[in-house]
Amino acid sequence: MALVGGGAPAAEVVEANLAVVGRSGLAGAGPFDDLAVVGTTAVVAGHCPGGTVNVVDVKDPRRPSVVAALPLPPAMRAAELDAAAVVTPSFSGDLVAVALAPCGTGTGPAVAYYDVSAVADPRLLGESPACAGCPASVSLAQRADGPALSLRPGPLAGVVVDDVTDPRRPAALGRWSAPESPSACPRGEVRSAVLHDDGRGAVVVLTDGRVYQLDLTDPAHPTAAGEEAAPAGRGGYVAAMPVGARTLAVVADEGPDGACPATGGPGLRLLELSAGAPQERDPVRFTTGASPGRLVGSGELAYVAWHGDGLRVVDLGQVRARAVAQFIPAEAAVVGVGLLPDHVVVVDRNTGLYVLERPDEAGAASSFWSDLVGLLPYLGFAGILAAAFVVPRLAMGHAPGRSDVPSPAPERARAPRPSA
């Protein structure tokens, strides 16, 4: 396998093939789609006509088991999922947000919220209003100052910020819409949007390739920090990751778009987020040509559901990003990925759910060199000469460690759930 970064191919050695710890065929209710993980519960979406959303207990990762199904509205399916552990005065528990889409020509709420705290007894809490013609996407986060937020697509290539502090009564707080495209490409719609920085910011990706960073300091009045110049390609799923001293938006670029001539193949776009517009960094592309899909980040590793190429784990803290682990099931079509403290959960469209061993995340060691290389142009000759003597000594004492890695924690106090 070869990786292309910064325009030049390089031989790439995958250091680990992730072992399968457990698996589930999900009762044969495929084909399957998106995945969300909260606590020791995995929620897996299914396609129409059934549209079943399975709730899977992964407390014992060796024996994941389907214990329930979410009660979806009639003729609807789960197009996208997100989940978060939420503790507010109005609700305490494991919350799952389901972006709904019709099976056919039906209509329904844009997002439905479920309590899966009692894994075998999930309950519908509330629904956001319908958004005619809007794509399906959702992101959840609870802010450090208390409110829980949900981000979903809105009309006119925009997003809606909902207050779900009480998910039984979702309420729209603010709206933002992208301006008309300055390029010759047709105006896109929201392809994906994700909250980051505990809900104080968001990244929005349009299908025409434009990427926006939103400031949600005041969630009632979202503002854009600036527009990233649109590449000729299709925007895809996005994750926001702290990598060393930087925050990167990692966008799954799906490759050429028939309406807009492409300048590069499919891969990961890396954009550094700052006070202004997102700044493009060297992309990550593989010579196989498969398109990346959904992704999650932890430490400085991006876990990417790369469809026919399986799961790829890409270390973004290196001077040049590289794949460090993979998982490729037979006839792979990996479409979903989530993380447990010690395991990775992936969903294959045809064969179901796999629980994998999780690779070590030595984020501090790798980002040290990446951050240093980024500073070299500003140091001058004297600074570089001094670094030649000082850096090796500093690096010897720079022990690798995990960064922003989910870890087991004592269960937070939760209010008893009222009986139905």
mmCIF file with all atom_site columns, N, CA, C and O in Angstrom, residues 47-83:
data_model
loop_
_atom_site.group_PDB
_atom_site.id
_atom_site.type_symbol
_atom_site.label_atom_id
_atom_site.label_alt_id
_atom_site.label_comp_id
_atom_site.label_asym_id
_atom_site.label_entity_id
_atom_site.label_seq_id
_atom_site.pdbx_PDB_ins_code
_atom_site.Cartn_x
_atom_site.Cartn_y
_atom_site.Cartn_z
_atom_site.occupancy
_atom_site.B_iso_or_equiv
_atom_site.pdbx_formal_charge
_atom_site.auth_seq_id
_atom_site.auth_comp_id
_atom_site.auth_asym_id
_atom_site.auth_atom_id
_atom_site.pdbx_PDB_model_num
ATOM 1   N N  . HIS A 1 47 ? -30.794 -0.093  6.936  1.00 0.00 ? 47 HIS A N  1
ATOM 2   C CA . HIS A 1 47 ? -31.400 0.517   5.755  1.00 0.00 ? 47 HIS A CA 1
ATOM 3   C C  . HIS A 1 47 ? -32.874 0.138   5.641  1.00 0.00 ? 47 HIS A C  1
ATOM 4   O O  . HIS A 1 47 ? -33.370 -0.762  6.312  1.00 0.00 ? 47 HIS A O  1
ATOM 5   N N  . CYS A 1 48 ? -33.567 0.845   4.750  1.00 0.00 ? 48 CYS A N  1
ATOM 6   C CA . CYS A 1 48 ? -34.941 0.483   4.419  1.00 0.00 ? 48 CYS A CA 1
ATOM 7   C C  . CYS A 1 48 ? -34.914 -0.869  3.688  1.00 0.00 ? 48 CYS A C  1
ATOM 8   O O  . CYS A 1 48 ? -33.874 -1.228  3.130  1.00 0.00 ? 48 CYS A O  1
ATOM 9   N N  . PRO A 1 49 ? -36.029 -1.624  3.645  1.00 0.00 ? 49 PRO A N  1
ATOM 10  C CA . PRO A 1 49 ? -37.359 -1.190  4.063  1.00 0.00 ? 49 PRO A CA 1
ATOM 11  C C  . PRO A 1 49 ? -37.619 -1.263  5.554  1.00 0.00 ? 49 PRO A C  1
ATOM 12  O O  . PRO A 1 49 ? -38.456 -0.535  6.074  1.00 0.00 ? 49 PRO A O  1
ATOM 13  N N  . GLY A 1 50 ? -36.881 -2.133  6.262  1.00 0.00 ? 50 GLY A N  1
ATOM 14  C CA . GLY A 1 50 ? -37.140 -2.255  7.691  1.00 0.00 ? 50 GLY A CA 1
ATOM 15  C C  . GLY A 1 50 ? -36.663 -1.055  8.483  1.00 0.00 ? 50 GLY A C  1
ATOM 16  O O  . GLY A 1 50 ? -37.344 -0.566  9.381  1.00 0.00 ? 50 GLY A O  1
ATOM 17  N N  . GLY A 1 51 ? -35.447 -0.557  8.162  1.00 0.00 ? 51 GLY A N  1
ATOM 18  C CA . GLY A 1 51 ? -34.912 0.601   8.864  1.00 0.00 ? 51 GLY A CA 1
ATOM 19  C C  . GLY A 1 51 ? -34.639 0.358   10.330 1.00 0.00 ? 51 GLY A C  1
ATOM 20  O O  . GLY A 1 51 ? -34.615 1.302   11.118 1.00 0.00 ? 51 GLY A O  1
ATOM 21  N N  . THR A 1 52 ? -34.415 -0.892  10.741 1.00 0.00 ? 52 THR A N  1
ATOM 22  C CA . THR A 1 52 ? -34.219 -1.208  12.152 1.00 0.00 ? 52 THR A CA 1
ATOM 23  C C  . THR A 1 52 ? -32.960 -0.543  12.693 1.00 0.00 ? 52 THR A C  1
ATOM 24  O O  . THR A 1 52 ? -31.915 -0.533  12.045 1.00 0.00 ? 52 THR A O  1
ATOM 25  N N  . VAL A 1 53 ? -33.053 0.018   13.910 1.00 0.00 ? 53 VAL A N  1
ATOM 26  C CA . VAL A 1 53 ? -31.885 0.551   14.611 1.00 0.00 ? 53 VAL A CA 1
ATOM 27  C C  . VAL A 1 53 ? -31.642 -0.328  15.827 1.00 0.00 ? 53 VAL A C  1
ATOM 28  O O  . VAL A 1 53 ? -32.406 -0.301  16.796 1.00 0.00 ? 53 VAL A O  1
ATOM 29  N N  . ASN A 1 54 ? -30.586 -1.132  15.760 1.00 0.00 ? 54 ASN A N  1
ATOM 30  C CA . ASN A 1 54 ? -30.292 -2.073  16.829 1.00 0.00 ? 54 ASN A CA 1
ATOM 31  C C  . ASN A 1 54 ? -29.524 -1.411  17.961 1.00 0.00 ? 54 ASN A C  1
ATOM 32  O O  . ASN A 1 54 ? -28.611 -0.613  17.729 1.00 0.00 ? 54 ASN A O  1
ATOM 33  N N  . VAL A 1 55 ? -29.885 -1.751  19.187 1.00 0.00 ? 55 VAL A N  1
ATOM 34  C CA . VAL A 1 55 ? -29.161 -1.334  20.380 1.00 0.00 ? 55 VAL A CA 1
ATOM 35  C C  . VAL A 1 55 ? -28.352 -2.533  20.852 1.00 0.00 ? 55 VAL A C  1
ATOM 36  O O  . VAL A 1 55 ? -28.915 -3.596  21.131 1.00 0.00 ? 55 VAL A O  1
ATOM 37  N N  . VAL A 1 56 ? -27.029 -2.370  20.919 1.00 0.00 ? 56 VAL A N  1
ATOM 38  C CA . VAL A 1 56 ? -26.118 -3.487  21.181 1.00 0.00 ? 56 VAL A CA 1
ATOM 39  C C  . VAL A 1 56 ? -25.385 -3.249  22.497 1.00 0.00 ? 56 VAL A C  1
ATOM 40  O O  . VAL A 1 56 ? -24.765 -2.192  22.698 1.00 0.00 ? 56 VAL A O  1
ATOM 41  N N  . ASP A 1 57 ? -25.458 -4.232  23.385 1.00 0.00 ? 57 ASP A N  1
ATOM 42  C CA . ASP A 1 57 ? -24.723 -4.185  24.652 1.00 0.00 ? 57 ASP A CA 1
ATOM 43  C C  . ASP A 1 57 ? -23.308 -4.701  24.403 1.00 0.00 ? 57 ASP A C  1
ATOM 44  O O  . ASP A 1 57 ? -23.121 -5.854  24.017 1.00 0.00 ? 57 ASP A O  1
ATOM 45  N N  . VAL A 1 58 ? -22.296 -3.827  24.601 1.00 0.00 ? 58 VAL A N  1
ATOM 46  C CA . VAL A 1 58 ? -20.902 -4.237  24.410 1.00 0.00 ? 58 VAL A CA 1
ATOM 47  C C  . VAL A 1 58 ? -20.138 -4.163  25.727 1.00 0.00 ? 58 VAL A C  1
ATOM 48  O O  . VAL A 1 58 ? -18.933 -3.958  25.747 1.00 0.00 ? 58 VAL A O  1
ATOM 49  N N  . LYS A 1 59 ? -20.859 -4.365  26.832 1.00 0.00 ? 59 LYS A N  1
ATOM 50  C CA . LYS A 1 59 ? -20.183 -4.366  28.137 1.00 0.00 ? 59 LYS A CA 1
ATOM 51  C C  . LYS A 1 59 ? -19.125 -5.449  28.179 1.00 0.00 ? 59 LYS A C  1
ATOM 52  O O  . LYS A 1 59 ? -18.027 -5.248  28.700 1.00 0.00 ? 59 LYS A O  1
ATOM 53  N N  . ASP A 1 60 ? -19.430 -6.600  27.620 1.00 0.00 ? 60 ASP A N  1
ATOM 54  C CA . ASP A 1 60 ? -18.428 -7.646  27.410 1.00 0.00 ? 60 ASP A CA 1
ATOM 55  C C  . ASP A 1 60 ? -18.047 -7.586  25.932 1.00 0.00 ? 60 ASP A C  1
ATOM 56  O O  . ASP A 1 60 ? -18.794 -8.057  25.080 1.00 0.00 ? 60 ASP A O  1
ATOM 57  N N  . PRO A 1 61 ? -16.898 -6.983  25.615 1.00 0.00 ? 61 PRO A N  1
ATOM 58  C CA . PRO A 1 61 ? -16.557 -6.796  24.197 1.00 0.00 ? 61 PRO A CA 1
ATOM 59  C C  . PRO A 1 61 ? -16.381 -8.099  23.431 1.00 0.00 ? 61 PRO A C  1
ATOM 60  O O  . PRO A 1 61 ? -16.440 -8.104  22.198 1.00 0.00 ? 61 PRO A O  1
ATOM 61  N N  . ARG A 1 62 ? -16.217 -9.208  24.149 1.00 0.00 ? 62 ARG A N  1
ATOM 62  C CA . ARG A 1 62 ? -16.062 -10.494 23.470 1.00 0.00 ? 62 ARG A CA 1
ATOM 63  C C  . ARG A 1 62 ? -17.415 -11.029 23.007 1.00 0.00 ? 62 ARG A C  1
ATOM 64  O O  . ARG A 1 62 ? -17.471 -11.887 22.117 1.00 0.00 ? 62 ARG A O  1
ATOM 65  N N  . ARG A 1 63 ? -18.478 -10.531 23.595 1.00 0.00 ? 63 ARG A N  1
ATOM 66  C CA . ARG A 1 63 ? -19.815 -11.050 23.289 1.00 0.00 ? 63 ARG A CA 1
ATOM 67  C C  . ARG A 1 63 ? -20.811 -9.911  23.104 1.00 0.00 ? 63 ARG A C  1
ATOM 68  O O  . ARG A 1 63 ? -21.752 -9.751  23.891 1.00 0.00 ? 63 ARG A O  1
ATOM 69  N N  . PRO A 1 64 ? -20.644 -9.076  22.094 1.00 0.00 ? 64 PRO A N  1
ATOM 70  C CA . PRO A 1 64 ? -21.641 -8.021  21.855 1.00 0.00 ? 64 PRO A CA 1
ATOM 71  C C  . PRO A 1 64 ? -22.987 -8.639  21.511 1.00 0.00 ? 64 PRO A C  1
ATOM 72  O O  . PRO A 1 64 ? -23.057 -9.600  20.730 1.00 0.00 ? 64 PRO A O  1
ATOM 73  N N  . SER A 1 65 ? -24.052 -8.112  22.102 1.00 0.00 ? 65 SER A N  1
ATOM 74  C CA . SER A 1 65 ? -25.363 -8.734  21.877 1.00 0.00 ? 65 SER A CA 1
ATOM 75  C C  . SER A 1 65 ? -26.429 -7.675  21.640 1.00 0.00 ? 65 SER A C  1
ATOM 76  O O  . SER A 1 65 ? -26.466 -6.633  22.306 1.00 0.00 ? 65 SER A O  1
ATOM 77  N N  . VAL A 1 66 ? -27.307 -7.941  20.668 1.00 0.00 ? 66 VAL A N  1
ATOM 78  C CA . VAL A 1 66 ? -28.444 -7.066  20.394 1.00 0.00 ? 66 VAL A CA 1
ATOM 79  C C  . VAL A 1 66 ? -29.480 -7.275  21.491 1.00 0.00 ? 66 VAL A C  1
ATOM 80  O O  . VAL A 1 66 ? -29.933 -8.394  21.722 1.00 0.00 ? 66 VAL A O  1
ATOM 81  N N  . VAL A 1 67 ? -29.841 -6.169  22.181 1.00 0.00 ? 67 VAL A N  1
ATOM 82  C CA . VAL A 1 67 ? -30.774 -6.293  23.300 1.00 0.00 ? 67 VAL A CA 1
ATOM 83  C C  . VAL A 1 67 ? -32.071 -5.537  23.077 1.00 0.00 ? 67 VAL A C  1
ATOM 84  O O  . VAL A 1 67 ? -33.037 -5.733  23.817 1.00 0.00 ? 67 VAL A O  1
ATOM 85  N N  . ALA A 1 68 ? -32.118 -4.658  22.070 1.00 0.00 ? 68 ALA A N  1
ATOM 86  C CA . ALA A 1 68 ? -33.341 -3.883  21.827 1.00 0.00 ? 68 ALA A CA 1
ATOM 87  C C  . ALA A 1 68 ? -33.241 -3.207  20.461 1.00 0.00 ? 68 ALA A C  1
ATOM 88  O O  . ALA A 1 68 ? -32.222 -3.300  19.780 1.00 0.00 ? 68 ALA A O  1
ATOM 89  N N  . ALA A 1 69 ? -34.315 -2.541  20.071 1.00 0.00 ? 69 ALA A N  1
ATOM 90  C CA . ALA A 1 69 ? -34.348 -1.735  18.848 1.00 0.00 ? 69 ALA A CA 1
ATOM 91  C C  . ALA A 1 69 ? -35.031 -0.416  19.173 1.00 0.00 ? 69 ALA A C  1
ATOM 92  O O  . ALA A 1 69 ? -35.961 -0.373  19.988 1.00 0.00 ? 69 ALA A O  1
ATOM 93  N N  . LEU A 1 70 ? -34.553 0.669   18.568 1.00 0.00 ? 70 LEU A N  1
ATOM 94  C CA . LEU A 1 70 ? -35.190 1.962   18.791 1.00 0.00 ? 70 LEU A CA 1
ATOM 95  C C  . LEU A 1 70 ? -36.539 2.012   18.090 1.00 0.00 ? 70 LEU A C  1
ATOM 96  O O  . LEU A 1 70 ? -36.665 1.581   16.934 1.00 0.00 ? 70 LEU A O  1
ATOM 97  N N  . PRO A 1 71 ? -37.561 2.548   18.752 1.00 0.00 ? 71 PRO A N  1
ATOM 98  C CA . PRO A 1 71 ? -38.888 2.676   18.122 1.00 0.00 ? 71 PRO A CA 1
ATOM 99  C C  . PRO A 1 71 ? -38.929 3.877   17.182 1.00 0.00 ? 71 PRO A C  1
ATOM 100 O O  . PRO A 1 71 ? -39.217 5.000   17.597 1.00 0.00 ? 71 PRO A O  1
ATOM 101 N N  . LEU A 1 72 ? -38.656 3.659   15.910 1.00 0.00 ? 72 LEU A N  1
ATOM 102 C CA . LEU A 1 72 ? -38.662 4.751   14.936 1.00 0.00 ? 72 LEU A CA 1
ATOM 103 C C  . LEU A 1 72 ? -40.078 5.073   14.475 1.00 0.00 ? 72 LEU A C  1
ATOM 104 O O  . LEU A 1 72 ? -40.967 4.215   14.520 1.00 0.00 ? 72 LEU A O  1
ATOM 105 N N  . PRO A 1 73 ? -40.293 6.309   14.006 1.00 0.00 ? 73 PRO A N  1
ATOM 106 C CA . PRO A 1 73 ? -41.588 6.620   13.401 1.00 0.00 ? 73 PRO A CA 1
ATOM 107 C C  . PRO A 1 73 ? -41.830 5.736   12.179 1.00 0.00 ? 73 PRO A C  1
ATOM 108 O O  . PRO A 1 73 ? -40.880 5.273   11.536 1.00 0.00 ? 73 PRO A O  1
ATOM 109 N N  . PRO A 1 74 ? -43.086 5.490   11.825 1.00 0.00 ? 74 PRO A N  1
ATOM 110 C CA . PRO A 1 74 ? -43.388 4.632   10.671 1.00 0.00 ? 74 PRO A CA 1
ATOM 111 C C  . PRO A 1 74 ? -42.753 5.141   9.387  1.00 0.00 ? 74 PRO A C  1
ATOM 112 O O  . PRO A 1 74 ? -42.703 6.347   9.142  1.00 0.00 ? 74 PRO A O  1
ATOM 113 N N  . ALA A 1 75 ? -42.253 4.221   8.563  1.00 0.00 ? 75 ALA A N  1
ATOM 114 C CA . ALA A 1 75 ? -41.700 4.506   7.243  1.00 0.00 ? 75 ALA A CA 1
ATOM 115 C C  . ALA A 1 75 ? -40.476 5.421   7.286  1.00 0.00 ? 75 ALA A C  1
ATOM 116 O O  . ALA A 1 75 ? -40.177 6.117   6.327  1.00 0.00 ? 75 ALA A O  1
ATOM 117 N N  . MET A 1 76 ? -39.768 5.433   8.419  1.00 0.00 ? 76 MET A N  1
ATOM 118 C CA . MET A 1 76 ? -38.565 6.235   8.539  1.00 0.00 ? 76 MET A CA 1
ATOM 119 C C  . MET A 1 76 ? -37.373 5.336   8.855  1.00 0.00 ? 76 MET A C  1
ATOM 120 O O  . MET A 1 76 ? -37.524 4.234   9.368  1.00 0.00 ? 76 MET A O  1
ATOM 121 N N  . ARG A 1 77 ? -36.178 5.838   8.512  1.00 0.00 ? 77 ARG A N  1
ATOM 122 C CA . ARG A 1 77 ? -34.940 5.135   8.836  1.00 0.00 ? 77 ARG A CA 1
ATOM 123 C C  . ARG A 1 77 ? -33.957 6.118   9.469  1.00 0.00 ? 77 ARG A C  1
ATOM 124 O O  . ARG A 1 77 ? -34.115 7.338   9.354  1.00 0.00 ? 77 ARG A O  1
ATOM 125 N N  . ALA A 1 78 ? -32.953 5.580   10.134 1.00 0.00 ? 78 ALA A N  1
ATOM 126 C CA . ALA A 1 78 ? -31.899 6.407   10.728 1.00 0.00 ? 78 ALA A CA 1
ATOM 127 C C  . ALA A 1 78 ? -30.814 6.636   9.683  1.00 0.00 ? 78 ALA A C  1
ATOM 128 O O  . ALA A 1 78 ? -30.123 5.702   9.287  1.00 0.00 ? 78 ALA A O  1
ATOM 129 N N  . ALA A 1 79 ? -30.659 7.884   9.226  1.00 0.00 ? 79 ALA A N  1
ATOM 130 C CA . ALA A 1 79 ? -29.630 8.207   8.241  1.00 0.00 ? 79 ALA A CA 1
ATOM 131 C C  . ALA A 1 79 ? -28.301 8.523   8.907  1.00 0.00 ? 79 ALA A C  1
ATOM 132 O O  . ALA A 1 79 ? -27.243 8.201   8.366  1.00 0.00 ? 79 ALA A O  1
ATOM 133 N N  . GLU A 1 80 ? -28.326 9.181   10.065 1.00 0.00 ? 80 GLU A N  1
ATOM 134 C CA . GLU A 1 80 ? -27.117 9.501   10.811 1.00 0.00 ? 80 GLU A CA 1
ATOM 135 C C  . GLU A 1 80 ? -27.415 9.407   12.300 1.00 0.00 ? 80 GLU A C  1
ATOM 136 O O  . GLU A 1 80 ? -28.553 9.650   12.728 1.00 0.00 ? 80 GLU A O  1
ATOM 137 N N  . LEU A 1 81 ? -26.365 9.083   13.079 1.00 0.00 ? 81 LEU A N  1
ATOM 138 C CA . LEU A 1 81 ? -26.504 8.928   14.519 1.00 0.00 ? 81 LEU A CA 1
ATOM 139 C C  . LEU A 1 81 ? -25.406 9.700   15.238 1.00 0.00 ? 81 LEU A C  1
ATOM 140 O O  . LEU A 1 81 ? -24.307 9.873   14.717 1.00 0.00 ? 81 LEU A O  1
ATOM 141 N N  . ASP A 1 82 ? -25.711 10.134  16.459 1.00 0.00 ? 82 ASP A N  1
ATOM 142 C CA . ASP A 1 82 ? -24.678 10.596  17.389 1.00 0.00 ? 82 ASP A CA 1
ATOM 143 C C  . ASP A 1 82 ? -25.178 10.295  18.795 1.00 0.00 ? 82 ASP A C  1
ATOM 144 O O  . ASP A 1 82 ? -26.388 10.091  19.005 1.00 0.00 ? 82 ASP A O  1
ATOM 145 N N  . ALA A 1 83 ? -24.255 10.269  19.751 1.00 0.00 ? 83 ALA A N  1
ATOM 146 C CA . ALA A 1 83 ? -24.617 9.912   21.115 1.00 0.00 ? 83 ALA A CA 1
ATOM 147 C C  . ALA A 1 83 ? -23.698 10.628  22.088 1.00 0.00 ? 83 ALA A C  1
ATOM 148 O O  . ALA A 1 83 ? -22.547 10.944  21.764 1.00 0.00 ? 83 ALA A O  1
#
